[in-house]
Short mmCIF file of C-alpha atoms in Angstrom, two decimals:
data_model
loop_
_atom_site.label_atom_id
_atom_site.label_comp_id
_atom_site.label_asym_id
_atom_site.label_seq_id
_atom_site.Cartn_x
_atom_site.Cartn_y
_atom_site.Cartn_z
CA UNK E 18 0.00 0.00 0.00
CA UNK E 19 1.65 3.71 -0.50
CA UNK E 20 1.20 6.26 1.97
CA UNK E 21 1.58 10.08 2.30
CA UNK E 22 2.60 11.80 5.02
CA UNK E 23 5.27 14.67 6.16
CA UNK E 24 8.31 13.92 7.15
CA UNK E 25 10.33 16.76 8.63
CA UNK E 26 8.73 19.28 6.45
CA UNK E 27 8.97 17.36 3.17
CA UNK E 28 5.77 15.28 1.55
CA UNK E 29 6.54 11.43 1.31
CA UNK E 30 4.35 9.46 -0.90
CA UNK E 31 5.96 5.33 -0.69
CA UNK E 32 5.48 2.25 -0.63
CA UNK E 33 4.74 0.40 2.89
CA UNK E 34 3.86 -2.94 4.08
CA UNK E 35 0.52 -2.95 5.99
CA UNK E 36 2.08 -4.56 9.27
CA UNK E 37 5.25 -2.69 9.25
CA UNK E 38 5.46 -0.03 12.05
CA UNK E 39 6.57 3.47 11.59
CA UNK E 40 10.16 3.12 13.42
CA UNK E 41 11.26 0.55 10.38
CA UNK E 42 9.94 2.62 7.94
CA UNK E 43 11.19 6.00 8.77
CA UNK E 44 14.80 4.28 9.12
CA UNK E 45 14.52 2.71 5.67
CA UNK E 46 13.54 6.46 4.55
CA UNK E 47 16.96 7.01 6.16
CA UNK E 48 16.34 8.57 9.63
CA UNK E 49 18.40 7.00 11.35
CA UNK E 50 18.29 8.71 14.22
CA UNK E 51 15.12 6.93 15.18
CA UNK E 52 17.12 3.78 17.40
CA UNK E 53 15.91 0.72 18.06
CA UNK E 54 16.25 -0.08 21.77
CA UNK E 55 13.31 -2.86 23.37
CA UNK E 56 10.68 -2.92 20.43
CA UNK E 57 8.10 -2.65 23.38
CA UNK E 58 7.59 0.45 23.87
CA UNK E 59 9.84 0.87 27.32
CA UNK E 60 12.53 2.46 26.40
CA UNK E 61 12.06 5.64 24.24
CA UNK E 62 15.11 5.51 21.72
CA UNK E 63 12.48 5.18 18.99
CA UNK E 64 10.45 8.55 19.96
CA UNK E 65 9.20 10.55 17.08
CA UNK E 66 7.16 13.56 17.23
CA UNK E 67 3.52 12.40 15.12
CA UNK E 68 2.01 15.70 14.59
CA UNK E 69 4.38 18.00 17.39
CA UNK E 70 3.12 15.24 20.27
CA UNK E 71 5.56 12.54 20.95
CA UNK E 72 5.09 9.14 20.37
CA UNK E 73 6.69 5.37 20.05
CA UNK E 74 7.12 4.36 16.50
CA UNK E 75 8.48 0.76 17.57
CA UNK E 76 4.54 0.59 18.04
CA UNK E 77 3.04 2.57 15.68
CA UNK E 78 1.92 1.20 12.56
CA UNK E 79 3.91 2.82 9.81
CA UNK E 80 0.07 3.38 8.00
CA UNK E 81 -0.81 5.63 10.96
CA UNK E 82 1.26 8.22 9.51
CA UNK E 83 -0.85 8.64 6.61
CA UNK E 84 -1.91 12.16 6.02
CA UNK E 85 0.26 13.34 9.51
CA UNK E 86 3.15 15.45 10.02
CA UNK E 87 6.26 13.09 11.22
CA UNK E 88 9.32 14.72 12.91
CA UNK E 89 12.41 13.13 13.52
CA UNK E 90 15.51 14.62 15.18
CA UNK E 91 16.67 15.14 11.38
CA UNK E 92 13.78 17.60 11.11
CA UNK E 93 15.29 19.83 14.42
CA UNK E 94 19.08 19.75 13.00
CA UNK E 95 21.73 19.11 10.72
CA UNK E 96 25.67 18.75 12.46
CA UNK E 97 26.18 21.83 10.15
CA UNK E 98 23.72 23.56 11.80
CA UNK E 99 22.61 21.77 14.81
CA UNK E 100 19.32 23.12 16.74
CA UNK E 101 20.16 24.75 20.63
CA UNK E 102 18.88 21.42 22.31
CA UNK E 103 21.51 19.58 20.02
CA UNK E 104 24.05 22.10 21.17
CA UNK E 105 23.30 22.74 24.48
CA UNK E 106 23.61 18.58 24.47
CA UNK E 107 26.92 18.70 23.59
CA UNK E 108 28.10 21.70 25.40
CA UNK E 109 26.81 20.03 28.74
CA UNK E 110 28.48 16.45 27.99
CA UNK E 111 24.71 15.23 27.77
CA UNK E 112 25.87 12.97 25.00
CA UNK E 113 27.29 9.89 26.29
CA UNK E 114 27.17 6.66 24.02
CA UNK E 115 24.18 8.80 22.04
CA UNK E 116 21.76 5.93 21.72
CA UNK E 117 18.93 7.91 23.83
CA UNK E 118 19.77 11.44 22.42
CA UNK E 119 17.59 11.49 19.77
CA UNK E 120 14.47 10.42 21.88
CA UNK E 121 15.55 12.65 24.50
CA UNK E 122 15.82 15.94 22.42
CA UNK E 123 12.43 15.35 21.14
CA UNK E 124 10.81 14.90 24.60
CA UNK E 125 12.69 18.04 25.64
CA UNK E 126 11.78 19.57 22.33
CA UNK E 127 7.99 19.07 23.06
CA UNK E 128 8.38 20.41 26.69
CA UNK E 129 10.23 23.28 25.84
CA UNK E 130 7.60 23.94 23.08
CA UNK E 131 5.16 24.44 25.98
CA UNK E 132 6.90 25.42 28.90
CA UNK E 133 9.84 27.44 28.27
CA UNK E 134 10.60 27.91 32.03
CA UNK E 135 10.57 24.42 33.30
CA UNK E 136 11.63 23.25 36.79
CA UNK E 137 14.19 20.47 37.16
CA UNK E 138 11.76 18.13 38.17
CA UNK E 139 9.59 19.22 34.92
CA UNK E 140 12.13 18.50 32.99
CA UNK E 141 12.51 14.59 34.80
CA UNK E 142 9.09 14.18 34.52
CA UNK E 143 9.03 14.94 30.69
CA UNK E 144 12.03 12.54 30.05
CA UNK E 145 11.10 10.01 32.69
CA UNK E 146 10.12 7.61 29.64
CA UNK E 147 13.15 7.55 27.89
CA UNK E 148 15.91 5.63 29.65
CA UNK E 149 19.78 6.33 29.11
CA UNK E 150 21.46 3.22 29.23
CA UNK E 151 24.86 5.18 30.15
CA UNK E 152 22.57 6.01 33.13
CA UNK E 153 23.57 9.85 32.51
CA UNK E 154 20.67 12.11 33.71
CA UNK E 155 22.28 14.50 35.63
CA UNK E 156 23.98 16.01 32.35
CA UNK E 157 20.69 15.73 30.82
CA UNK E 158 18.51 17.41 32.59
CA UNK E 159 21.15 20.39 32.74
CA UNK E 160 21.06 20.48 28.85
CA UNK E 161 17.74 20.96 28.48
CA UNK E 162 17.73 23.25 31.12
CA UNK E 163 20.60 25.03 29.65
CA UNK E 164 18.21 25.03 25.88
CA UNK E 165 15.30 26.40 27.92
CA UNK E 166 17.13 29.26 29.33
CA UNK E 167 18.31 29.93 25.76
CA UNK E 168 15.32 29.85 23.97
CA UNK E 169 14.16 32.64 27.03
CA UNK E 170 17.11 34.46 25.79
CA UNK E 171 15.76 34.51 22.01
CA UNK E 172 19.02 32.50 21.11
CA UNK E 173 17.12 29.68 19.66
CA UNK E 174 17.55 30.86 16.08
CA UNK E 175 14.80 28.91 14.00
CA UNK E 176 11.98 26.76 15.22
CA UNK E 177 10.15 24.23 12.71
CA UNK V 29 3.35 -10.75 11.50
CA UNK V 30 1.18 -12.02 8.21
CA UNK V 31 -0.73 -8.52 7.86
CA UNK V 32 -2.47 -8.32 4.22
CA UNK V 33 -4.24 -5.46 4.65
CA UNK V 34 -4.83 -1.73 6.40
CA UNK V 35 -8.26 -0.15 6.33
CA UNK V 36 -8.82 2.81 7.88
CA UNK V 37 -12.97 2.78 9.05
CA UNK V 38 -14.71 6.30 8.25
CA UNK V 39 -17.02 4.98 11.19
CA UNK V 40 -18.50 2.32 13.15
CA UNK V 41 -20.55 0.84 10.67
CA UNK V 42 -17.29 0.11 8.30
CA UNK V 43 -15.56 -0.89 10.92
CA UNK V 44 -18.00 -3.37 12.70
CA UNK V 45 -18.39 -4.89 8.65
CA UNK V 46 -14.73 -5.43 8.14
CA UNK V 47 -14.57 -6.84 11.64
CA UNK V 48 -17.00 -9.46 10.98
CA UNK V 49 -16.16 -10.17 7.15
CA UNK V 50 -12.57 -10.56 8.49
CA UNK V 51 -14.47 -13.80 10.48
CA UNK V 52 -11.72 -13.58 13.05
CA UNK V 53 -8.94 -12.95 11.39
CA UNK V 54 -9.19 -9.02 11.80
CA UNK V 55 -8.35 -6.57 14.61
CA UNK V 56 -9.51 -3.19 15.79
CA UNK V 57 -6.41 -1.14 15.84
CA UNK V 58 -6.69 2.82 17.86
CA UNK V 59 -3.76 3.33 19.22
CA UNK V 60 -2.28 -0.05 18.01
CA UNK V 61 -0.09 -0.40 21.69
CA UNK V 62 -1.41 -3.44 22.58
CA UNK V 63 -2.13 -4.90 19.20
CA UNK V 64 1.79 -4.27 18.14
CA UNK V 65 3.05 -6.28 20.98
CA UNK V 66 1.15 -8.60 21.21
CA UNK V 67 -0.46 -9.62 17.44
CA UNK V 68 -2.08 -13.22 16.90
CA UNK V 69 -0.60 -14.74 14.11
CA UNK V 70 -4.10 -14.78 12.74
CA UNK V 71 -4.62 -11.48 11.71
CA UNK V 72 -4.45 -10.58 8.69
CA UNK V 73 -5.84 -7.49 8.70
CA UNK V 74 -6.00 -4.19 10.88
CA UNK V 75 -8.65 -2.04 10.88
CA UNK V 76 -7.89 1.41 12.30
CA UNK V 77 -10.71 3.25 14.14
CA UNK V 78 -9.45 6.71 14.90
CA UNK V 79 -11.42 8.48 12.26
CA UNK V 80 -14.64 6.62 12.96
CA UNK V 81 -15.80 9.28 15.07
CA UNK V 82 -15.20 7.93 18.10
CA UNK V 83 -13.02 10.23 19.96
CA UNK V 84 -15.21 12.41 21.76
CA UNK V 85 -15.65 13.74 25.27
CA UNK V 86 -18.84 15.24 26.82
CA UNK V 87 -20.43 16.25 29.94
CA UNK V 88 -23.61 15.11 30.16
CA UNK V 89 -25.05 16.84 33.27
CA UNK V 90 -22.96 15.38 36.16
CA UNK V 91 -22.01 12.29 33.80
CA UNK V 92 -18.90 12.25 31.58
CA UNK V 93 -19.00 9.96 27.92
CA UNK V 94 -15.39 9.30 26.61
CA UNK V 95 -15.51 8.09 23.26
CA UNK V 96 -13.49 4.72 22.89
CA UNK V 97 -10.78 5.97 20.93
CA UNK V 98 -10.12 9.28 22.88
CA UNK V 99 -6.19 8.97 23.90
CA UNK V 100 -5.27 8.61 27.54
CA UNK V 101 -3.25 11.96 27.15
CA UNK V 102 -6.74 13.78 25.98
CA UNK V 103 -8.73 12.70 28.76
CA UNK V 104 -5.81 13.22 31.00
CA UNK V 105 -5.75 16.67 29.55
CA UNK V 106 -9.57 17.63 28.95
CA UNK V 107 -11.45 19.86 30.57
CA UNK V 108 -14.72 18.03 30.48
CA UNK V 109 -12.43 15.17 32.74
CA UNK V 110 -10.99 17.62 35.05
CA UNK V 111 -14.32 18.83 35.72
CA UNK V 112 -15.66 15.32 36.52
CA UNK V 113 -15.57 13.95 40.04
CA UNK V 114 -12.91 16.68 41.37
CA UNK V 115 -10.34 15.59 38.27
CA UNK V 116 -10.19 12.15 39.47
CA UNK V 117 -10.22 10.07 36.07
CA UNK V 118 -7.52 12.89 35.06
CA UNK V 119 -5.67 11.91 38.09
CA UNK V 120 -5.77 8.11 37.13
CA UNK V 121 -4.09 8.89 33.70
CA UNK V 122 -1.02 10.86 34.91
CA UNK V 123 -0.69 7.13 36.96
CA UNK V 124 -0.40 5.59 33.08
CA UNK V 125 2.36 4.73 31.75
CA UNK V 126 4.73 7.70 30.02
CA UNK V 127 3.34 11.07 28.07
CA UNK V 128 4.47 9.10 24.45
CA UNK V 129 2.54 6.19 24.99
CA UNK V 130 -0.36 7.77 26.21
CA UNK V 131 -0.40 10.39 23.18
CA UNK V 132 -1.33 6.35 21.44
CA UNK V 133 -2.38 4.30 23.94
CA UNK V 134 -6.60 4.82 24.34
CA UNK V 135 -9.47 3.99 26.89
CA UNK V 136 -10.80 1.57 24.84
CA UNK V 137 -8.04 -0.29 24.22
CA UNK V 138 -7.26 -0.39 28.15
CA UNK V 139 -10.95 -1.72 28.63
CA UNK V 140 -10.72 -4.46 26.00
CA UNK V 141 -7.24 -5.22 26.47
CA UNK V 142 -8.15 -5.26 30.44
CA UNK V 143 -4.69 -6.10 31.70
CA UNK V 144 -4.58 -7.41 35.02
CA UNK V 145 -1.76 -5.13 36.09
CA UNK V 146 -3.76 -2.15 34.21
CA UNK V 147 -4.96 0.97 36.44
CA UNK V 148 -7.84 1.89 34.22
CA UNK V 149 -9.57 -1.30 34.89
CA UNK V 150 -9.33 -0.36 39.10
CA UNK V 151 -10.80 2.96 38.94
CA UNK V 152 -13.37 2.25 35.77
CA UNK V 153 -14.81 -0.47 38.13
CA UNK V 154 -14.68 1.73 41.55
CA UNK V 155 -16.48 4.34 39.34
CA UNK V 156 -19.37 2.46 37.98
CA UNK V 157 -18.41 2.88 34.40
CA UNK V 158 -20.35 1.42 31.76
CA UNK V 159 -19.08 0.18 28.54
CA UNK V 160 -21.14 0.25 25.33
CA UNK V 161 -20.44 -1.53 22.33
CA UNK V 162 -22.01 -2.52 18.44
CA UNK V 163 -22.32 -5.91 17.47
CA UNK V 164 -24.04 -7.15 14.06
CA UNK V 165 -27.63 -7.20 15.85
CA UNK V 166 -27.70 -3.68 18.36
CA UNK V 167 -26.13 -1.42 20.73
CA UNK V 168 -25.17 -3.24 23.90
CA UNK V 169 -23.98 -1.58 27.38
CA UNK V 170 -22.74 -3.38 30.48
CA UNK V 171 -20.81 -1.95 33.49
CA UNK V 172 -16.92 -2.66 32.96
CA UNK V 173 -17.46 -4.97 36.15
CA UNK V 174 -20.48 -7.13 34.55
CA UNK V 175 -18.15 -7.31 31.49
CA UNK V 176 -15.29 -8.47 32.91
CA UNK V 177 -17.38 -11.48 34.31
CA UNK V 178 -18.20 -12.61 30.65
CA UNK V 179 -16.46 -13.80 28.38
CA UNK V 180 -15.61 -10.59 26.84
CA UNK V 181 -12.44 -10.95 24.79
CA UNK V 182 -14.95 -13.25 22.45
CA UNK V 183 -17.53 -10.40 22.68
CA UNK V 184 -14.92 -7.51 20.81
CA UNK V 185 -13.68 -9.89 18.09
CA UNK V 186 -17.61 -9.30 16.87
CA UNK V 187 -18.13 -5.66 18.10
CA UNK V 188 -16.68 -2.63 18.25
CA UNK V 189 -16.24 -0.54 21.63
CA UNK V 190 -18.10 2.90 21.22
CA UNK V 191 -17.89 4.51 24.09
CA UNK V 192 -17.34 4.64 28.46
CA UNK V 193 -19.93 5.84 30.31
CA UNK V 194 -19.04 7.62 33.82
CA UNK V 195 -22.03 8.05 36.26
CA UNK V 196 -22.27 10.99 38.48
CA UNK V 197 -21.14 10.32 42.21
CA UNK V 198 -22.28 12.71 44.94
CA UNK V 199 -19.09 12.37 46.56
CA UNK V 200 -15.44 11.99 45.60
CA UNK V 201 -12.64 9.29 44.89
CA UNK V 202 -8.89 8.74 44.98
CA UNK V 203 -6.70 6.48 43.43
CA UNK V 204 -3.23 5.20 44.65
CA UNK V 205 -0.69 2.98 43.16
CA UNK V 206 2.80 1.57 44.46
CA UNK V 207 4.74 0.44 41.21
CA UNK V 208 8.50 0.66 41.40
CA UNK V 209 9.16 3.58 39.32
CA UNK V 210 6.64 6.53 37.87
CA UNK V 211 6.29 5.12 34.38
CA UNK V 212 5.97 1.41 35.36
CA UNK V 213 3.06 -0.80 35.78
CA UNK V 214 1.38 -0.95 39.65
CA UNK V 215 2.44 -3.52 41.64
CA UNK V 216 -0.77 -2.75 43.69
CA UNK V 217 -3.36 -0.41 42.69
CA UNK V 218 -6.56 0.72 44.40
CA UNK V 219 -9.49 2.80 43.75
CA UNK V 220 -12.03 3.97 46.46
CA UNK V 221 -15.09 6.82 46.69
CA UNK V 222 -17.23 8.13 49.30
CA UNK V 223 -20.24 9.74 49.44
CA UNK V 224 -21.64 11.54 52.96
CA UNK V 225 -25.26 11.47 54.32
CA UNK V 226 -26.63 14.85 56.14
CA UNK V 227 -25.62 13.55 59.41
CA UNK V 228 -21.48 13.48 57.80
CA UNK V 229 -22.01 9.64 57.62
CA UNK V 230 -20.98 7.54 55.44
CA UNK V 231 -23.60 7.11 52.15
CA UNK V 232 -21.97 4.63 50.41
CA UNK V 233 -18.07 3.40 49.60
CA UNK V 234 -16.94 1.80 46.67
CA UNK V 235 -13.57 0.28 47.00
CA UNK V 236 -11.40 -1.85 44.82
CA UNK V 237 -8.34 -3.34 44.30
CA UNK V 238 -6.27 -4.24 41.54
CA UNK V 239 -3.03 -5.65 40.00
CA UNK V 240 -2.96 -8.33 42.81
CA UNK V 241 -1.66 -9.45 40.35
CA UNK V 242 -5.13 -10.27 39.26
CA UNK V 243 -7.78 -7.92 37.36
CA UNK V 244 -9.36 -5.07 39.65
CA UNK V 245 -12.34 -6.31 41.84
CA UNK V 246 -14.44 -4.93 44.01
CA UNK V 247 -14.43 -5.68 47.88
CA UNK V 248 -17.90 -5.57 49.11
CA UNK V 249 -16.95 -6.63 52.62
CA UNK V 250 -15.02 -3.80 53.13
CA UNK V 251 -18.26 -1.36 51.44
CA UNK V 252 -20.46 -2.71 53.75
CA UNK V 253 -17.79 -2.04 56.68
CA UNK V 254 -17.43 1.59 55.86
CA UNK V 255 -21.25 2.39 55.06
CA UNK V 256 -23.43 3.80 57.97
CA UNK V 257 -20.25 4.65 60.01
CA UNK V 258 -18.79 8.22 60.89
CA UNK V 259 -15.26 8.82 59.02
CA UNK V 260 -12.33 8.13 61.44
CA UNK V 261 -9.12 7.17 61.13
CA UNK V 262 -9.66 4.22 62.44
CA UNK V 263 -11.99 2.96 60.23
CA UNK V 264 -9.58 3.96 57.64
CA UNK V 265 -7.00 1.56 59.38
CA UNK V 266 -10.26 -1.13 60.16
CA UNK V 267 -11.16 -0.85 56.32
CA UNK V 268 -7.48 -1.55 54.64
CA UNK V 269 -7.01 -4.75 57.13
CA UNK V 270 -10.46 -5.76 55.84
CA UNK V 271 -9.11 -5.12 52.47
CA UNK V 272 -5.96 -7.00 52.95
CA UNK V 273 -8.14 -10.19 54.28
CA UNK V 274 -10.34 -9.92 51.74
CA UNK V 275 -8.76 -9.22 48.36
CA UNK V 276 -7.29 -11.90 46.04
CA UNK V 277 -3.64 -11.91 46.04
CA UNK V 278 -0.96 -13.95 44.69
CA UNK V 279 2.52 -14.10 43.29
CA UNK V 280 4.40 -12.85 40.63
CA UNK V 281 8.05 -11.86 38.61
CA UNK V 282 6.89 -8.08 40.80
CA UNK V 283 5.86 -9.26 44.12
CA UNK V 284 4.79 -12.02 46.47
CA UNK V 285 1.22 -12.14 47.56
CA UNK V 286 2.76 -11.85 51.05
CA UNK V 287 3.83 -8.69 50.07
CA UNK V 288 1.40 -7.55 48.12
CA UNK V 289 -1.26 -8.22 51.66
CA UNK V 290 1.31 -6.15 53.69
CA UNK V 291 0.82 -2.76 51.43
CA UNK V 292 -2.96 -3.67 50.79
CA UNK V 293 -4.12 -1.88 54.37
CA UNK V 294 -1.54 1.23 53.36
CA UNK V 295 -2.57 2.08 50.02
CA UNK V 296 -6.82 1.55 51.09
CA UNK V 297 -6.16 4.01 53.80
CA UNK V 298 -4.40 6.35 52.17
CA UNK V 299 -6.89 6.45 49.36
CA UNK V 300 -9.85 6.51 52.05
CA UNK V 301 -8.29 9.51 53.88
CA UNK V 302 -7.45 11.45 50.50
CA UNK V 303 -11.38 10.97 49.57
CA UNK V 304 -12.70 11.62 53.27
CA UNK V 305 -10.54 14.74 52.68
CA UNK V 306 -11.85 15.66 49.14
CA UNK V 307 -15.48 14.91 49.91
CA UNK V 308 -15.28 17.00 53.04
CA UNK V 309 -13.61 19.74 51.13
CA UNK V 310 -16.99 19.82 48.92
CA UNK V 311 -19.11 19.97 51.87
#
């Protein structure tokens, strides 16, 4: 069956299979940012935004995106011109092995999106289903507290 | 996974037809959590029912309807909800599970998927909630509580879940859970409400208890305890040993039934005190 949806900004019209879920699809449309991690919806490392709310797509049939908007961490930044969360990641040593990251900015991404001034314990509550295996979230939390107070600053240059 | 086909149903009608051409080898897929993990190799094709209409919430006087396909993160979120019963049933959601699965994960699917370790099942049972549904020959309605007592896995592969229906309470609830971390499953779960007569008795008490590790049931020992006697907390403390006696419990990879009778009396007090409080607070 073929599909159309929005995927980071751009229309997609392909092929899918009518059983295959939305995390295997968007990384054979090359976004590989979405991970892989338990396939049952614990973990996180497959969060993509479906239409700005996050979501699992190790769960989500890939047919649900059909006529939705799709965002993957490709849609926030590029390493030439990474988005604040993706800097203020790296600035705070938030990245460890990077398997989580990608979930994790998005979560953050949506929080930030509606509350620019979150507490600490906002900002664990908002990531509290994604797990780091590195077991990290001290450096976390201070990255996306570190993007919050930037975007209060107006140094978030662009927002999609 | 052998899937053939995707249909997306415009409304119940379609749906319910597929469902029943399918002769079994269908599913009803809303927010597809459950039907991802754990897909019979039967099925052959899904039938997606989030744009047959079914996604509503209304007040109707003190009642709320939630629509079958309404997401746990929209009722958590509605108004209609927070309204209802002091923002109890929006209370139970922020106990589900993590904000991305309950953007997908929806009240219907929790009532037909009616996993023992599930917290909707506890407080849809405590509340009186009725389920209705569509098979090929009418519109059928049951409490949750009737429906878990039938065979009701073999009723949904021939209908299609419209809608919850809450009654109004004149009183208030509370719901507490112990589960090992915020996002995780209960490892005990309870649900209790209390209404007050003129005289600050107590009306009537509905209490149950789930995730023993068995589906939530109600304990009418411990109702008929608390009704006709004045609040205290000692009844509070009488009522969650009742509980603890009277409840089902056993073992599993979470907790011993041993354990699980030790935290029964603390979590059916501290729910009775938190709705003593909240119904007083109405008065």
């Amino acid at each position: 069956m073929k599909i159309y949806f929005e995927l980071n900004g751009e229309p997609v019209y392909t092929e899918i299979k009518p059983g295959e879920m939305l995390l295997d699809l968007l990384r054979r449309l090359g976004m590989k940012s979405v991970k892989e991690g338990c396939r049952t919806g614990e973990c996180g490392a497959c969060t993509v935004l479906l239409d700005g709310k996050p979501i699992r797509s190790c769960l989500t049939f890939a047919a649900k995106a059909k006529g939705h908007r799709i965002t993957t961490l490709e849609g926030l930044g590029t390493p030439e011109d990474p988005h604040p969360l993706q800097e203020a990641f790296a600035e705070a040593g938030a990245v460890q092995c990077g398997f989580c990251t990608p979930g994790m900015i998005l979560v953050a991404y949506h929080l930030l999106s509606h509350n620019p001034d979150p507490s600490p314990d906002e900002v664990r509550a908002a990531i509290s289903g994604n797990l780091c295996r590195c077991t990290g979230y001290v450096k976390i939390v201070d990255a996306v507290l570190t993007a919050a107070r930037w975007k209060r600053e107006g140094k978030w240059r662009k927002e999609r | 996974m052998a899937i053939k086909r995707y249909h997306y149903a415009r409304d119940v009608e379609e749906a319910l037809s597929l469902l029943l051409a399918y002769e079994g080898r269908g599913a009803l897929v809303a927010g597809g959590v459950d039907v991802a993990r754990g897909l019979p190799g039967e099925i052959e094709g899904l039938i997606d029912i989030t744009a047959a209409g079914l996604s509503g919430i209304s007040r109707e006087g003190g009642r709320l309807v939630v629509g079958a396909t309404a997401t746990l993160e929209g009722i958590r979120t509605s108004r209609e909800v927070k309204a209802y019963m002091g923002g109890f049933l929006s209370e139970v959601m922020g106990h589900v599970a993590t904000l991305s699965l309950r953007n997908m994960a929806t009240l219907g699917g929790a009532v037909v998927s009616a996993h023992p370790w599930a917290d909707i099942p506890t407080a849809l049972i405590a509340l009186g909630a009725e389920a209705v549904w569509r098979n090929e020959e009418r519109t059928e309605r049951a409490p949750v509580e009737e429906l878990y007592a039938r065979p009701f896995r073999a009723i949904f592969r021939r209908a299609v879940l419209t809608e919850i229906r809450f009654p109004a309470w004149d009183g208030a609830f509370a719901f507490e859970k112990l589960s090992r971390n915020a996002g995780d499953i209960a490892l005990i779960n309870c649900a209790c409400g209390l209404g007050l007569d003129a005289e600050g008795k107590i009306a009537w008490a509905r209490v149950a208890v789930g995730a023993t590790p068995y589906r939530a049931a109600r304990l009418a020992a411990v109702e008929e305890l608390l009704a006709g006697e004045v609040p205290s907390e000692a009844l509070w403390e009488e009522a969650g040993h009742r509980a603890a006696v009277e409840a089902r419990v056993g073992d599993d990879m979470r907790a011993s039934a041993e354990w699980r009778r030790a935290v029964i009396p603390v979590i059916v007090r501290r729910a009775l005190e938190r709705t003593a409080r909240e119904v007083k607070g109405d008065a």
